[in-house]
Structures are given as structure tokens and as C-alpha cells.
Coordinates of C-alpha atoms in Angstrom, one line a residue:
Chain P
X1 CA 0.2 -0.1 -0.2
X2 CA 1.2 3.5 -1.1
X3 CA 1.6 6.3 1.3
X4 CA -0.6 8.4 -1.1
X5 CA -3.5 5.7 -0.6
X6 CA -3.2 5.7 2.9
X7 CA -3.3 9.4 4.1
X8 CA -1.0 12.1 2.5
X9 CA -3.9 13.2 -0.1
X10 CA -6.9 14.7 1.4
X11 CA -9.6 12.1 1.9
X12 CA -12.4 14.6 0.8
X13 CA -10.9 15.3 -2.4
X14 CA -11.1 11.1 -3.4
X15 CA -13.5 10.5 -5.8
X16 CA -15.3 7.2 -6.2
X17 CA -15.1 5.5 -9.6
X18 CA -17.8 2.8 -10.4
X19 CA -16.8 -0.5 -12.2
X20 CA -16.2 0.0 -16.2
X21 CA -18.5 -2.5 -18.1
X22 CA -16.5 -2.7 -21.2
X23 CA -18.5 -6.1 -22.0
X24 CA -21.6 -4.2 -22.2
X25 CA -20.5 -2.5 -25.0
X26 CA -18.8 -5.2 -26.8
X27 CA -22.1 -7.2 -26.4
X28 CA -24.4 -4.3 -27.9
X29 CA -22.0 -4.1 -30.7
X30 CA -22.2 -8.1 -31.5
X31 CA -26.2 -7.7 -31.1
X32 CA -26.4 -4.9 -33.3
X33 CA -24.3 -6.7 -35.9
X34 CA -26.6 -9.9 -35.8
X35 CA -30.0 -7.9 -36.1
X36 CA -28.2 -5.9 -39.1
X37 CA -27.5 -9.3 -40.9
X38 CA -31.1 -10.7 -40.0
X39 CA -32.6 -7.5 -41.3
X40 CA -30.8 -7.7 -44.4
X41 CA -31.7 -11.2 -44.8
X42 CA -35.3 -10.7 -44.5
X43 CA -35.7 -7.6 -46.6
X44 CA -33.9 -9.6 -49.5
X45 CA -36.5 -12.4 -48.7
X46 CA -39.0 -13.6 -51.1
X47 CA -41.8 -12.2 -49.5
X48 CA -44.8 -9.8 -50.2
X49 CA -44.7 -7.5 -47.2
X50 CA -47.5 -5.4 -48.3
X51 CA -49.9 -8.3 -48.1
X52 CA -49.2 -8.0 -44.1
X53 CA -50.6 -4.5 -44.3
X54 CA -53.4 -5.6 -46.5
X55 CA -54.6 -8.1 -44.6
X56 CA -53.9 -7.0 -40.8
X57 CA -57.0 -5.5 -40.5
X58 CA -59.1 -7.4 -42.5
X59 CA -62.9 -8.5 -41.0
X60 CA -62.3 -11.9 -41.1
X61 CA -58.8 -11.5 -39.4
X62 CA -60.3 -9.1 -37.0
X63 CA -63.1 -11.5 -36.2
X64 CA -60.4 -14.2 -35.5
X65 CA -58.4 -11.9 -33.2
X66 CA -61.9 -11.5 -31.3
X67 CA -62.6 -15.1 -30.9
X68 CA -59.1 -15.8 -29.7
X69 CA -59.4 -13.2 -27.2
X70 CA -63.1 -14.3 -26.2
X71 CA -62.2 -18.2 -26.2
X72 CA -59.0 -17.5 -24.0
X73 CA -60.5 -15.3 -21.5
X74 CA -63.4 -17.9 -21.0
X75 CA -61.6 -20.9 -20.9
X76 CA -59.0 -19.2 -18.3
X77 CA -61.9 -18.1 -16.1
X78 CA -63.4 -21.6 -16.4
X79 CA -59.8 -23.2 -15.5
X80 CA -59.1 -20.8 -12.6
X81 CA -63.0 -21.4 -11.4
X82 CA -62.3 -25.2 -11.4
X83 CA -58.5 -25.0 -10.3
X84 CA -59.7 -23.5 -6.8
X85 CA -62.5 -26.0 -7.0
X86 CA -60.1 -28.8 -7.3
X87 CA -57.2 -27.4 -5.2
X88 CA -59.8 -26.9 -2.2
X89 CA -60.9 -30.3 -3.1
X90 CA -57.9 -31.9 -2.5
X91 CA -56.9 -30.2 0.5
X92 CA -60.3 -31.5 1.9
X93 CA -60.1 -34.2 5.2
X94 CA -63.0 -35.9 3.2
X95 CA -61.2 -38.5 1.4
X96 CA -63.9 -38.6 -1.4
X97 CA -63.6 -35.4 -2.2
X98 CA -59.8 -35.3 -2.1
X99 CA -60.0 -38.2 -4.3
X100 CA -62.0 -36.7 -6.6
X101 CA -60.0 -33.8 -6.6
X102 CA -57.2 -35.8 -7.5
X103 CA -58.6 -37.7 -10.1
X104 CA -59.5 -34.6 -12.0
X105 CA -55.9 -33.1 -12.0
X106 CA -54.6 -37.0 -12.9
X107 CA -57.1 -37.4 -15.9
X108 CA -57.0 -33.7 -17.7
X109 CA -53.1 -33.2 -17.2
X110 CA -52.2 -36.7 -18.1
X111 CA -53.9 -36.7 -21.9
X112 CA -52.9 -34.2 -24.5
X113 CA -54.9 -31.0 -25.0
X114 CA -55.5 -31.7 -28.8
X115 CA -56.9 -35.4 -27.8
X116 CA -59.2 -33.7 -25.1
X117 CA -60.3 -31.2 -27.8
X118 CA -61.0 -33.3 -30.6
X119 CA -62.9 -36.0 -28.2
X120 CA -65.2 -32.8 -27.0
X121 CA -65.8 -32.0 -30.9
X122 CA -66.4 -35.2 -31.5
X123 CA -68.6 -36.1 -28.3
X124 CA -71.7 -36.9 -30.6
X125 CA -70.1 -40.1 -31.4
X126 CA -70.0 -41.6 -27.7
X127 CA -73.3 -39.9 -26.9
X128 CA -75.8 -38.8 -29.4
X129 CA -78.2 -37.0 -26.6
X130 CA -77.4 -35.4 -23.6
X131 CA -80.2 -35.5 -21.1
X132 CA -81.0 -35.6 -17.3
X133 CA -83.7 -38.7 -17.4
X134 CA -87.2 -37.4 -17.8
X135 CA -86.3 -33.8 -17.3
X136 CA -84.5 -32.4 -19.9
X137 CA -82.6 -33.6 -23.2
X138 CA -80.6 -32.1 -26.0
X139 CA -79.2 -33.6 -29.2
X140 CA -75.4 -33.6 -29.1
X141 CA -74.6 -32.1 -32.2
X142 CA -76.5 -29.1 -31.7
X143 CA -75.2 -28.4 -28.0
X144 CA -71.5 -29.2 -28.8
X145 CA -71.1 -26.6 -31.2
X146 CA -67.5 -25.8 -32.2
X147 CA -67.5 -22.7 -29.4
X148 CA -68.7 -25.0 -26.9
X149 CA -66.1 -27.6 -27.7
X150 CA -63.3 -25.5 -27.4
X151 CA -64.5 -23.9 -24.2
X152 CA -65.2 -27.4 -22.9
X153 CA -61.7 -28.3 -23.9
X154 CA -59.3 -25.6 -23.1
X155 CA -61.6 -25.0 -19.8
X156 CA -61.2 -28.2 -18.2
X157 CA -57.7 -29.0 -19.1
X158 CA -57.1 -25.5 -18.0
X159 CA -58.5 -26.2 -14.8
X160 CA -55.9 -29.4 -13.9
X161 CA -53.2 -27.0 -14.4
X162 CA -54.5 -24.1 -12.5
X163 CA -55.6 -26.5 -9.4
X164 CA -51.8 -27.2 -8.9
X165 CA -50.9 -23.4 -9.1
X166 CA -53.6 -22.6 -6.7
X167 CA -52.5 -25.7 -4.3
X168 CA -49.1 -24.0 -4.6
X169 CA -50.2 -20.8 -3.5
X170 CA -52.7 -22.0 -0.3
X171 CA -49.8 -24.1 0.7
X172 CA -47.9 -20.9 0.6
X173 CA -49.9 -19.4 3.5
X174 CA -48.2 -19.2 6.8
X175 CA -50.3 -21.3 9.0
X176 CA -50.2 -18.8 11.9
X177 CA -53.1 -17.1 9.3
X178 CA -55.1 -20.1 9.5
X179 CA -54.9 -20.4 13.4
X180 CA -55.5 -16.9 14.1
X181 CA -58.5 -16.8 11.7
X182 CA -60.0 -20.0 13.7
X183 CA -59.0 -18.5 17.0
X184 CA -61.5 -15.3 15.7
X185 CA -63.9 -18.1 15.3
X186 CA -63.7 -18.1 11.5
X187 CA -65.3 -21.3 9.9
X188 CA -62.9 -23.1 7.4
X189 CA -64.6 -21.7 4.4
X190 CA -64.6 -18.1 5.8
X191 CA -60.9 -18.7 6.5
X192 CA -60.0 -19.7 3.0
X193 CA -62.2 -16.8 1.3
X194 CA -61.2 -14.1 3.7
X195 CA -57.6 -15.0 4.9
X196 CA -56.0 -17.5 3.2
X197 CA -57.0 -16.8 -0.9
X198 CA -56.0 -13.5 -0.8
X199 CA -52.6 -13.9 0.5
X200 CA -52.3 -16.8 -1.6
X201 CA -53.2 -14.8 -4.5
X202 CA -49.6 -12.8 -4.8
X203 CA -48.2 -16.8 -5.3
X204 CA -50.7 -17.6 -7.8
X205 CA -51.1 -14.9 -10.1
X206 CA -47.7 -14.9 -11.7
X207 CA -47.9 -17.9 -12.9
X208 CA -51.5 -17.8 -14.0
X209 CA -50.8 -15.1 -16.3
X210 CA -48.1 -17.4 -17.8
X211 CA -51.1 -19.8 -18.0
X212 CA -53.0 -17.1 -19.8
X213 CA -50.3 -16.3 -22.2
X214 CA -50.1 -20.2 -23.2
X215 CA -53.9 -20.2 -23.1
X216 CA -54.1 -17.3 -26.1
X217 CA -51.6 -19.4 -27.7
X218 CA -53.0 -22.5 -27.3
X219 CA -56.2 -21.5 -28.1
X220 CA -54.8 -21.9 -31.7
X221 CA -55.5 -25.8 -30.9
X222 CA -58.9 -25.0 -31.2
X223 CA -58.9 -24.9 -34.6
X224 CA -59.1 -28.8 -34.4
X225 CA -62.7 -28.1 -33.0
X226 CA -63.5 -26.3 -36.1
X227 CA -63.3 -23.0 -34.1
X228 CA -62.7 -19.9 -36.2
X229 CA -59.8 -18.2 -33.9
X230 CA -57.0 -16.1 -35.3
X231 CA -54.8 -19.3 -36.7
X232 CA -57.4 -20.9 -38.6
X233 CA -58.7 -17.8 -40.1
X234 CA -55.1 -17.4 -41.5
X235 CA -55.1 -20.8 -42.5
X236 CA -58.2 -20.6 -44.6
X237 CA -57.1 -17.0 -46.0
X238 CA -53.7 -18.2 -46.9
X239 CA -55.0 -21.9 -48.9
X240 CA -56.9 -19.0 -50.8
X241 CA -54.4 -16.4 -51.3
X242 CA -51.4 -18.6 -51.2
X243 CA -49.2 -16.1 -49.3
X244 CA -48.5 -18.1 -46.6
X245 CA -45.5 -15.9 -44.7
X246 CA -47.3 -13.0 -44.7
X247 CA -50.5 -14.5 -43.5
X248 CA -48.6 -16.2 -40.8
X249 CA -47.1 -12.6 -40.0
X250 CA -49.8 -11.1 -39.9
X251 CA -51.2 -13.8 -36.6
X252 CA -47.6 -13.6 -35.0
X253 CA -48.0 -9.8 -35.0
X254 CA -51.3 -9.9 -33.5
X255 CA -50.7 -12.9 -30.9
X256 CA -47.7 -10.5 -29.8
X257 CA -50.2 -7.9 -29.4
X258 CA -52.3 -9.5 -27.3
X259 CA -49.8 -10.9 -25.0
X260 CA -48.0 -7.4 -24.6
X261 CA -51.3 -5.7 -23.8
X262 CA -52.2 -8.5 -21.1
X263 CA -48.4 -8.3 -19.6
X264 CA -49.3 -4.6 -18.8
X265 CA -52.5 -5.7 -17.1
X266 CA -50.7 -8.3 -14.9
X267 CA -48.3 -6.0 -13.7
X268 CA -51.1 -4.0 -12.3
X269 CA -52.8 -6.9 -11.1
X270 CA -49.9 -8.1 -9.2
X271 CA -49.3 -4.5 -7.8
X272 CA -53.0 -4.6 -6.3
X273 CA -52.3 -7.8 -4.8
X274 CA -49.0 -6.9 -3.3
X275 CA -50.4 -4.7 -0.8
X276 CA -49.1 -5.0 2.6
X277 CA -46.3 -7.3 1.5
X278 CA -44.3 -4.4 1.6
X279 CA -44.0 -0.6 3.2
X280 CA -43.9 1.2 0.2
X281 CA -44.6 -0.4 -3.3
X282 CA -42.3 0.5 -6.1
X283 CA -43.2 3.4 -8.4
X284 CA -45.0 1.9 -12.1
X285 CA -43.0 2.6 -15.1
X286 CA -45.0 5.4 -15.9
X287 CA -44.3 7.3 -12.5
X288 CA -40.7 6.5 -13.0
X289 CA -40.6 8.7 -16.1
X290 CA -42.8 11.4 -14.6
X291 CA -40.7 11.7 -11.6
X292 CA -37.5 11.8 -14.1
X293 CA -38.8 14.5 -16.0
X294 CA -39.9 16.6 -13.2
X295 CA -36.8 18.9 -12.5
X296 CA -35.2 19.2 -9.0
X297 CA -36.8 16.0 -7.7
X298 CA -35.4 12.6 -7.6
Chain E
X1 CA -69.0 -21.3 44.5
X2 CA -68.7 -19.8 40.9
X3 CA -67.8 -21.7 37.8
X4 CA -63.9 -21.7 36.9
X5 CA -63.4 -19.8 33.3
X6 CA -61.1 -22.6 32.6
X7 CA -61.3 -26.0 34.3
X8 CA -59.1 -28.5 33.3
X9 CA -59.3 -32.1 34.6
X10 CA -56.5 -34.7 33.8
X11 CA -55.7 -33.4 30.4
X12 CA -53.7 -35.6 28.4
X13 CA -52.3 -34.5 24.8
X14 CA -50.2 -37.0 22.1
X15 CA -48.5 -36.0 19.7
X16 CA -48.0 -39.5 17.9
X17 CA -46.4 -41.4 20.4
X18 CA -44.8 -38.6 22.4
X19 CA -46.8 -37.2 25.7
X20 CA -47.0 -33.7 25.8
X21 CA -49.3 -33.3 28.3
X22 CA -49.6 -35.7 31.2
X23 CA -52.4 -35.3 33.1
X24 CA -52.8 -31.4 33.7
X25 CA -55.4 -30.5 36.4
X26 CA -56.1 -26.5 36.4
X27 CA -58.8 -24.2 37.5
X28 CA -58.7 -20.3 36.3
X29 CA -61.4 -18.2 38.3
X30 CA -63.5 -15.3 36.3
X31 CA -61.2 -12.0 36.4
X32 CA -58.0 -14.1 37.5
X33 CA -54.5 -13.5 35.4
X34 CA -52.7 -16.8 35.4
X35 CA -49.3 -17.0 34.3
X36 CA -47.8 -20.3 32.8
X37 CA -44.1 -20.5 33.7
X38 CA -41.7 -23.1 32.6
X39 CA -38.8 -24.3 30.2
X40 CA -39.5 -24.7 26.2
X41 CA -41.0 -28.2 25.5
X42 CA -43.0 -28.0 28.9
X43 CA -46.2 -28.4 27.2
X44 CA -47.6 -25.0 28.2
X45 CA -48.0 -23.3 24.6
X46 CA -50.0 -26.9 23.9
X47 CA -51.9 -26.6 26.8
X48 CA -53.0 -23.3 26.2
X49 CA -53.9 -24.1 22.7
X50 CA -56.2 -26.9 23.9
X51 CA -58.0 -24.4 25.8
X52 CA -59.3 -22.8 22.6
X53 CA -59.4 -26.5 20.4
X54 CA -56.2 -25.6 18.3
X55 CA -54.9 -28.4 19.6
X56 CA -57.3 -31.7 20.4
X57 CA -56.9 -33.1 23.9
X58 CA -56.5 -37.1 23.9
X59 CA -58.1 -37.8 27.1
X60 CA -59.5 -35.7 30.2
X61 CA -62.0 -32.9 30.3
X62 CA -61.4 -29.4 29.9
X63 CA -64.0 -26.5 29.6
X64 CA -64.4 -23.1 29.5
X65 CA -67.2 -21.2 31.7
X66 CA -68.7 -24.8 32.3
X67 CA -69.0 -25.9 28.6
X68 CA -66.7 -28.2 27.0
X69 CA -64.1 -27.3 24.8
X70 CA -64.7 -28.7 21.2
X71 CA -66.5 -31.6 22.5
X72 CA -70.2 -32.8 23.7
X73 CA -70.1 -35.4 26.7
X74 CA -72.5 -38.5 26.2
X75 CA -72.4 -41.3 29.2
X76 CA -68.9 -41.7 28.9
X77 CA -67.8 -40.8 25.6
X78 CA -66.9 -37.6 24.0
X79 CA -68.0 -36.6 20.7
X80 CA -65.9 -34.0 19.1
X81 CA -68.3 -30.9 18.1
X82 CA -69.0 -29.8 14.4
X83 CA -66.6 -27.1 13.0
X84 CA -69.2 -24.6 13.0
X85 CA -70.0 -25.2 16.8
X86 CA -66.4 -25.1 17.7
X87 CA -66.0 -22.0 15.6
X88 CA -68.8 -20.3 17.9
X89 CA -67.3 -21.4 20.9
X90 CA -63.7 -19.8 20.1
X91 CA -65.4 -16.6 19.0
X92 CA -65.8 -16.2 22.8
X93 CA -62.3 -16.8 23.7
X94 CA -59.4 -14.3 22.5
X95 CA -56.0 -15.3 21.3
X96 CA -52.7 -13.6 21.1
X97 CA -49.8 -15.2 19.5
X98 CA -46.1 -15.0 19.5
X99 CA -46.0 -13.8 16.2
X100 CA -48.8 -11.5 15.9
X101 CA -50.2 -13.4 13.0
X102 CA -51.9 -9.8 11.8
X103 CA -53.5 -10.6 8.5
X104 CA -50.8 -8.8 6.3
X105 CA -53.4 -7.9 3.2
X106 CA -55.4 -5.7 5.8
X107 CA -55.1 -2.7 7.6
X108 CA -54.8 -2.3 11.3
X109 CA -58.7 -1.3 11.1
X110 CA -59.3 -4.1 9.0
X111 CA -57.9 -6.5 10.5
X112 CA -59.9 -5.5 13.9
X113 CA -63.0 -5.0 12.3
X114 CA -63.5 -8.2 10.4
X115 CA -64.4 -10.8 12.8
X116 CA -67.1 -8.8 14.4
X117 CA -68.7 -8.3 10.7
X118 CA -67.9 -11.9 9.5
X119 CA -68.5 -14.1 12.0
X120 CA -70.8 -11.6 14.9
X121 CA -72.6 -9.9 11.6
X122 CA -72.1 -6.6 13.2
X123 CA -72.6 -3.5 10.9
X124 CA -69.9 -2.0 9.0
X125 CA -70.4 0.9 10.6
X126 CA -70.5 -0.5 14.4
X127 CA -67.5 -2.4 13.9
X128 CA -65.3 0.2 12.1
X129 CA -66.3 2.2 15.4
X130 CA -65.8 -0.3 17.8
X131 CA -62.3 -0.7 16.0
X132 CA -61.2 2.9 16.1
X133 CA -61.7 2.9 19.7
X134 CA -59.7 -0.3 20.5
X135 CA -57.0 1.2 18.3
X136 CA -57.4 4.1 20.9
X137 CA -57.3 2.1 23.7
X138 CA -54.2 0.3 22.6
X139 CA -52.5 3.4 22.0
X140 CA -52.5 3.1 18.3
X141 CA -55.4 5.8 17.0
X142 CA -52.7 7.3 14.2
X143 CA -52.2 3.8 12.6
X144 CA -56.1 3.3 11.6
X145 CA -55.0 2.8 7.6
X146 CA -51.3 1.6 8.5
X147 CA -50.6 -2.4 7.2
X148 CA -49.1 -4.7 9.4
X149 CA -45.4 -4.3 7.6
X150 CA -45.4 -0.8 8.1
X151 CA -45.6 -1.4 12.2
X152 CA -43.4 -1.9 14.6
X153 CA -43.5 -5.3 16.1
X154 CA -45.0 -3.9 19.6
X155 CA -47.2 -2.0 17.4
X156 CA -48.4 -5.2 15.6
X157 CA -49.0 -7.1 19.1
X158 CA -51.0 -4.2 20.1
X159 CA -53.2 -4.5 17.3
X160 CA -53.0 -8.4 17.5
X161 CA -54.8 -7.7 21.2
X162 CA -57.3 -5.3 20.0
X163 CA -58.2 -7.7 17.2
X164 CA -58.6 -10.4 20.0
X165 CA -60.9 -8.1 22.2
X166 CA -63.2 -6.6 19.3
X167 CA -65.0 -10.1 19.9
X168 CA -65.7 -9.2 23.3
X169 CA -64.3 -12.4 24.6
X170 CA -64.6 -13.6 28.3
X171 CA -61.2 -15.0 28.2
X172 CA -58.3 -14.0 26.8
X173 CA -55.5 -16.3 25.8
X174 CA -51.7 -15.0 25.6
X175 CA -49.1 -17.7 24.0
X176 CA -45.6 -15.9 24.9
X177 CA -46.7 -12.3 23.4
X178 CA -43.8 -10.4 23.9
X179 CA -41.1 -13.2 23.0
X180 CA -40.9 -12.2 19.2
X181 CA -40.2 -8.6 20.4
X182 CA -37.3 -6.3 21.0
X183 CA -36.5 -5.6 24.2
X184 CA -37.3 -2.1 24.5
X185 CA -40.9 -2.8 22.7
X186 CA -41.6 -5.3 25.4
X187 CA -43.0 -2.9 28.0
X188 CA -45.5 -1.2 25.7
X189 CA -47.4 -4.9 25.2
X190 CA -47.1 -5.7 29.2
X191 CA -48.7 -2.1 29.5
X192 CA -51.7 -3.0 27.5
X193 CA -52.1 -6.3 29.3
X194 CA -51.6 -4.8 32.7
X195 CA -54.6 -2.5 31.6
X196 CA -56.7 -5.4 30.5
X197 CA -56.0 -6.9 34.0
X198 CA -57.1 -4.2 35.8
X199 CA -60.4 -4.0 33.9
X200 CA -61.2 -7.5 35.2
X201 CA -60.5 -9.5 32.0
X202 CA -59.9 -13.4 32.8
X203 CA -56.2 -14.2 31.5
X204 CA -53.8 -17.2 30.8
X205 CA -50.6 -16.0 30.0
X206 CA -47.6 -18.2 28.6
X207 CA -44.6 -15.8 29.4
X208 CA -41.3 -15.7 30.1
X209 CA -41.7 -12.3 31.9
X210 CA -41.2 -12.8 35.2
X211 CA -41.9 -9.7 36.5
X212 CA -44.7 -9.4 34.6
X213 CA -46.1 -12.8 36.1
X214 CA -45.1 -11.7 39.7
X215 CA -46.8 -7.9 39.6
X216 CA -49.8 -9.1 37.5
X217 CA -50.2 -12.6 37.7
X218 CA -52.7 -13.7 40.2
X219 CA -51.6 -17.1 40.2
X220 CA -48.7 -18.7 38.6
X221 CA -48.3 -22.5 37.1
X222 CA -45.2 -23.9 36.9
X223 CA -44.9 -26.6 34.3
X224 CA -42.5 -28.9 33.2
X225 CA -42.2 -32.2 31.4
X226 CA -46.4 -32.2 30.5
X227 CA -47.2 -31.7 34.4
X228 CA -47.9 -29.0 36.6
X229 CA -44.9 -28.9 39.2
X230 CA -46.1 -26.2 41.2
X231 CA -48.7 -23.6 41.5
X232 CA -49.7 -20.8 43.7
X233 CA -49.3 -17.2 44.4
X234 CA -46.7 -15.6 42.2
X235 CA -44.8 -13.9 45.2
X236 CA -44.2 -16.9 47.2
X237 CA -43.3 -19.0 44.2
X238 CA -40.8 -17.0 42.5
X239 CA -39.4 -16.0 45.4
X240 CA -39.2 -18.8 47.3
X241 CA -40.3 -22.2 45.2
X242 CA -40.5 -25.6 46.8
X243 CA -40.0 -27.4 44.2
X244 CA -36.3 -28.5 42.7
X245 CA -37.4 -28.5 39.6
X246 CA -39.1 -25.0 40.1
X247 CA -35.9 -23.6 41.6
X248 CA -33.3 -24.9 39.0
X249 CA -35.8 -23.2 36.4
X250 CA -36.0 -19.7 37.9
X251 CA -32.4 -19.8 39.2
X252 CA -31.3 -19.7 35.1
X253 CA -33.7 -17.3 34.0
X254 CA -34.0 -14.5 37.1

């Protein structure tokens, strides 16, 4: 150690220098180069890019987008409902209930989604009519429309996955919470609804968001049930205009838009359920930008 | 003779093959403050949790205010009560935990008003009114909208006491209420408990605070190895214990 470092220089004139990150600059250059090459390749490729613009807001494409969004939201909602039910059943002390919950997860998580969708769509082959004997009866082919088949297939399958997510969330809540609720005279149902589930939400929401993003995309499998969602509309369009690549780009862009919009929603949902977990919530990106623009404050 | 608030007769409790309580006999009279002392693992917390049926007793009889806890007696058999009946009885017994166990997703006010609204069916206005009064009583009227994470340990424990009081219990159970607190925060919680005792609340307190037991306790019960070793007047037991095990324990903690 030199004399200079230990004290001959006045300490108040020393300036701290942060670590230099040379690697980041090199990395940025490499990434730029790769993007430039890719860009060049796509510009030179044999694709009619104007077709993307022509079809992006075409009526049938927009219908496909709407159907994808509709079936995804409804199937996810159904999945969450079934998932909570199955998770609570599996925790039940009643062996019949926990057995049924376990069986549901085992069956629908253990078989391919595509298979389940095709099965729902062809249900009439198994049961020509659906009826409650003596009260009500309906022709299966009338009842199970492509929409209903897609909803049942996606929703019931999703419920099996959600059951595991909800179970993990319930398990993450401290047992002291249940004890405190019971000590106040709350019943098990009330404890679950008011104390355990709201806290489990913090653990449940991120993977559920993941599931919903997955649902937006796996809803394309509903084309197997003849449901006219985005990918199926895209496919029927390119079989007539032969613009396969541009049409796939149209679909890809729409899927990206849907998942991005949802990502923003998830961010605010997570903030809502983070109440009480921290002393103060971190600023939203918008708030951070605003405070950076405001002079004189940090 | 009045009915004891808590009456334990030959209470046994097993965890698997381990016998944690080995025949506890104990009576706590209305208005009495009973402090349970003893080394960890002596069964005092388990016994406290049996009083509101958070733990089920294996044998013996335990009653609160003349009614069996968690069971109904028919002949020489005890039948466990349905969940709703047990819950209704627990609503009359307040409990304060070592780790506070406040509901982190509710404000201080929400924590206190929750059970009166959901369990007792009180109107929201009444429950909120009462919650504000209780917060005032534990000296936290400025923390109405604070979440537990924004409160110190001592403040959280005081909210927890207010939460238990909101159900207007006839008996309060304290399970080492100051053991998780920094030394300088212990006093504020003990002050609240002292106030409760002066107001005539029946209390069973598991504690390591000898000063509190000596000053506020009407009786102390010294437990070890799942049995009551010695019990009686706090001053005579703490200052002049008769049993060897009591002497050994007090020698270490005093």
C-alpha cells in the first residue's frame, strides 16, 4: 500500500469511480451486427410484405382475433374456477372430495390437450343425446358447437393446471394465519375466502399470467374443433391467396399484441395484490418517467 | 362457588407417540390472571392451545365457563363438535400469538373489524367504530390505515390484542406475547395487558416475563415435562419455590 493511498492525500478530494462495464459495449456491438444481418436477410427475402399490411385489419382476421381473445378469457376464467375448486377439494379432510380432486387433475393433466379438444368435438359419437332422464334432453350435435367444444376442452384442461398453481399458493400462506382466523371464530370456508386465498393470490397470479399467455396461443389448437380463431382464419386465408408467410406474420403480430397488452394488465394486478407485503410499493414505469422529467426531484 | 372460567381435569395430549401433556389439573377463576411458566417443551403452549381447541386433547376434560371445549359429553364418551359449533365457541375466547399473525393484506382497522363483521354479523359502521375505539385503547389511533408491514413488532402485537378484544371475549389467551419483540418494545405490550387485567379480564398468559408474572399475575403455574409442578401465589412461588425443578428453572431465568 502506498503512502498516497493511506493518507497523505486529503480524503475529501478522493472520488469514487464505479466499475467500468466494457463487456456491455462489446455485447451491444455484436447484437447490432446480428440484427443488421437478419434485417438484410429479411429485406432480401421473397416475401410480399405489403400483404401483411393489406390483411392486418381485414374483417375475417379481426373476427379471428376477437374469437381468440373471447375463447381465451372464457376458458381461463373457467380454468381458474375449476382450479380453485379442485385445489380446495384436494385439501379436504373428506377422502371422497380429495380423491375426486386428485382424479380430475390426474386425468386432464395426463392426456394431450389436442386429444381432449378432438374428443369434445366428437362427443356425439359417444353420446348422441345429452339428457337428465325425464327432465331435459338435447341433441349432442346441437349442444356441442365448435365454440362449446373449444371452451370445454381448453377450460377443463386449464383447470387441472390451475389446481396445482392454486394448491401451491394456498400452501405458501403461513399456518399462523389460519390459526389466527380460527381463533377469532372464523369457519374454514370463511378463513379460506377472507384470509388464505387473498394472500395466496400473490403466489398464484404470476404463474396464472403465464398460463393465460399460454392459453392465448394454445387456443389455436381449438381449430381442431373447427372453431374460427385467429390461426384457423389465417390458414383458410392463405389456402386461397397462397401468401403463406405474410399471413403467418399477420397472425404472429396479433398474438404478440394480445400477449403484450395482457402483460401490462398483469403488472397492475400484481401490484394490487402486493398490498401489505411491502412498506411501500415501487413506482410504476409511468410514475418513474414522470418523476425523471420533473426537474429538481429524484 | 362460581364456575371456573377454565377448568382442566386430567388433560392428556399426545403428538403421535409423544405424550406432551400428562394429566393437567388446573382451574382459573373469572377475573383471574394466570401465568404459565416453564422451560420450553414443558407443554405450556400446547395446553394453552387446547383451551380453544386449536389442539385436540387426547384424554381428560377441559371446559371453559362450564362448557366442554370442542366436545359434547354423552355417557362416558366425548363426541367432537362440528366445525361450526367449535368456531362459535372460539369466538368467545380471544387469543394472542407469539408471532402476532396479523392479516398482512388488511389494514390495522381491517384486521380488527374483520371478525365482528364476518363472524358476529355486526354492521360495518358499528365494527369500524368499535375498531377505532380499540385502536385508541391500545394507543394506536394514528395507525388506523397502516398495514402490518408498516408497524413495529410492538405495534403489531397491540393491534393483535385489539383484534382479539373486538370479539368481546370472556377469556384471553396469550401465547408468549412478548417473546418475538425487541427488548425496548416489550414494555408497551405488557402495559396494554396490565390495563386489561385491571379491567377485570380473565387471562391465561404463557410468558417468560417474570416481572409481569410477579406483578400482574394472580396465580402462577409452573409446568415441566407435561405436568404442573407447582402453582400458587406469584410472589411465594417466584421468590420462594418449594420444588427442585422450579428452583432450577428460576435460577436460570432470574
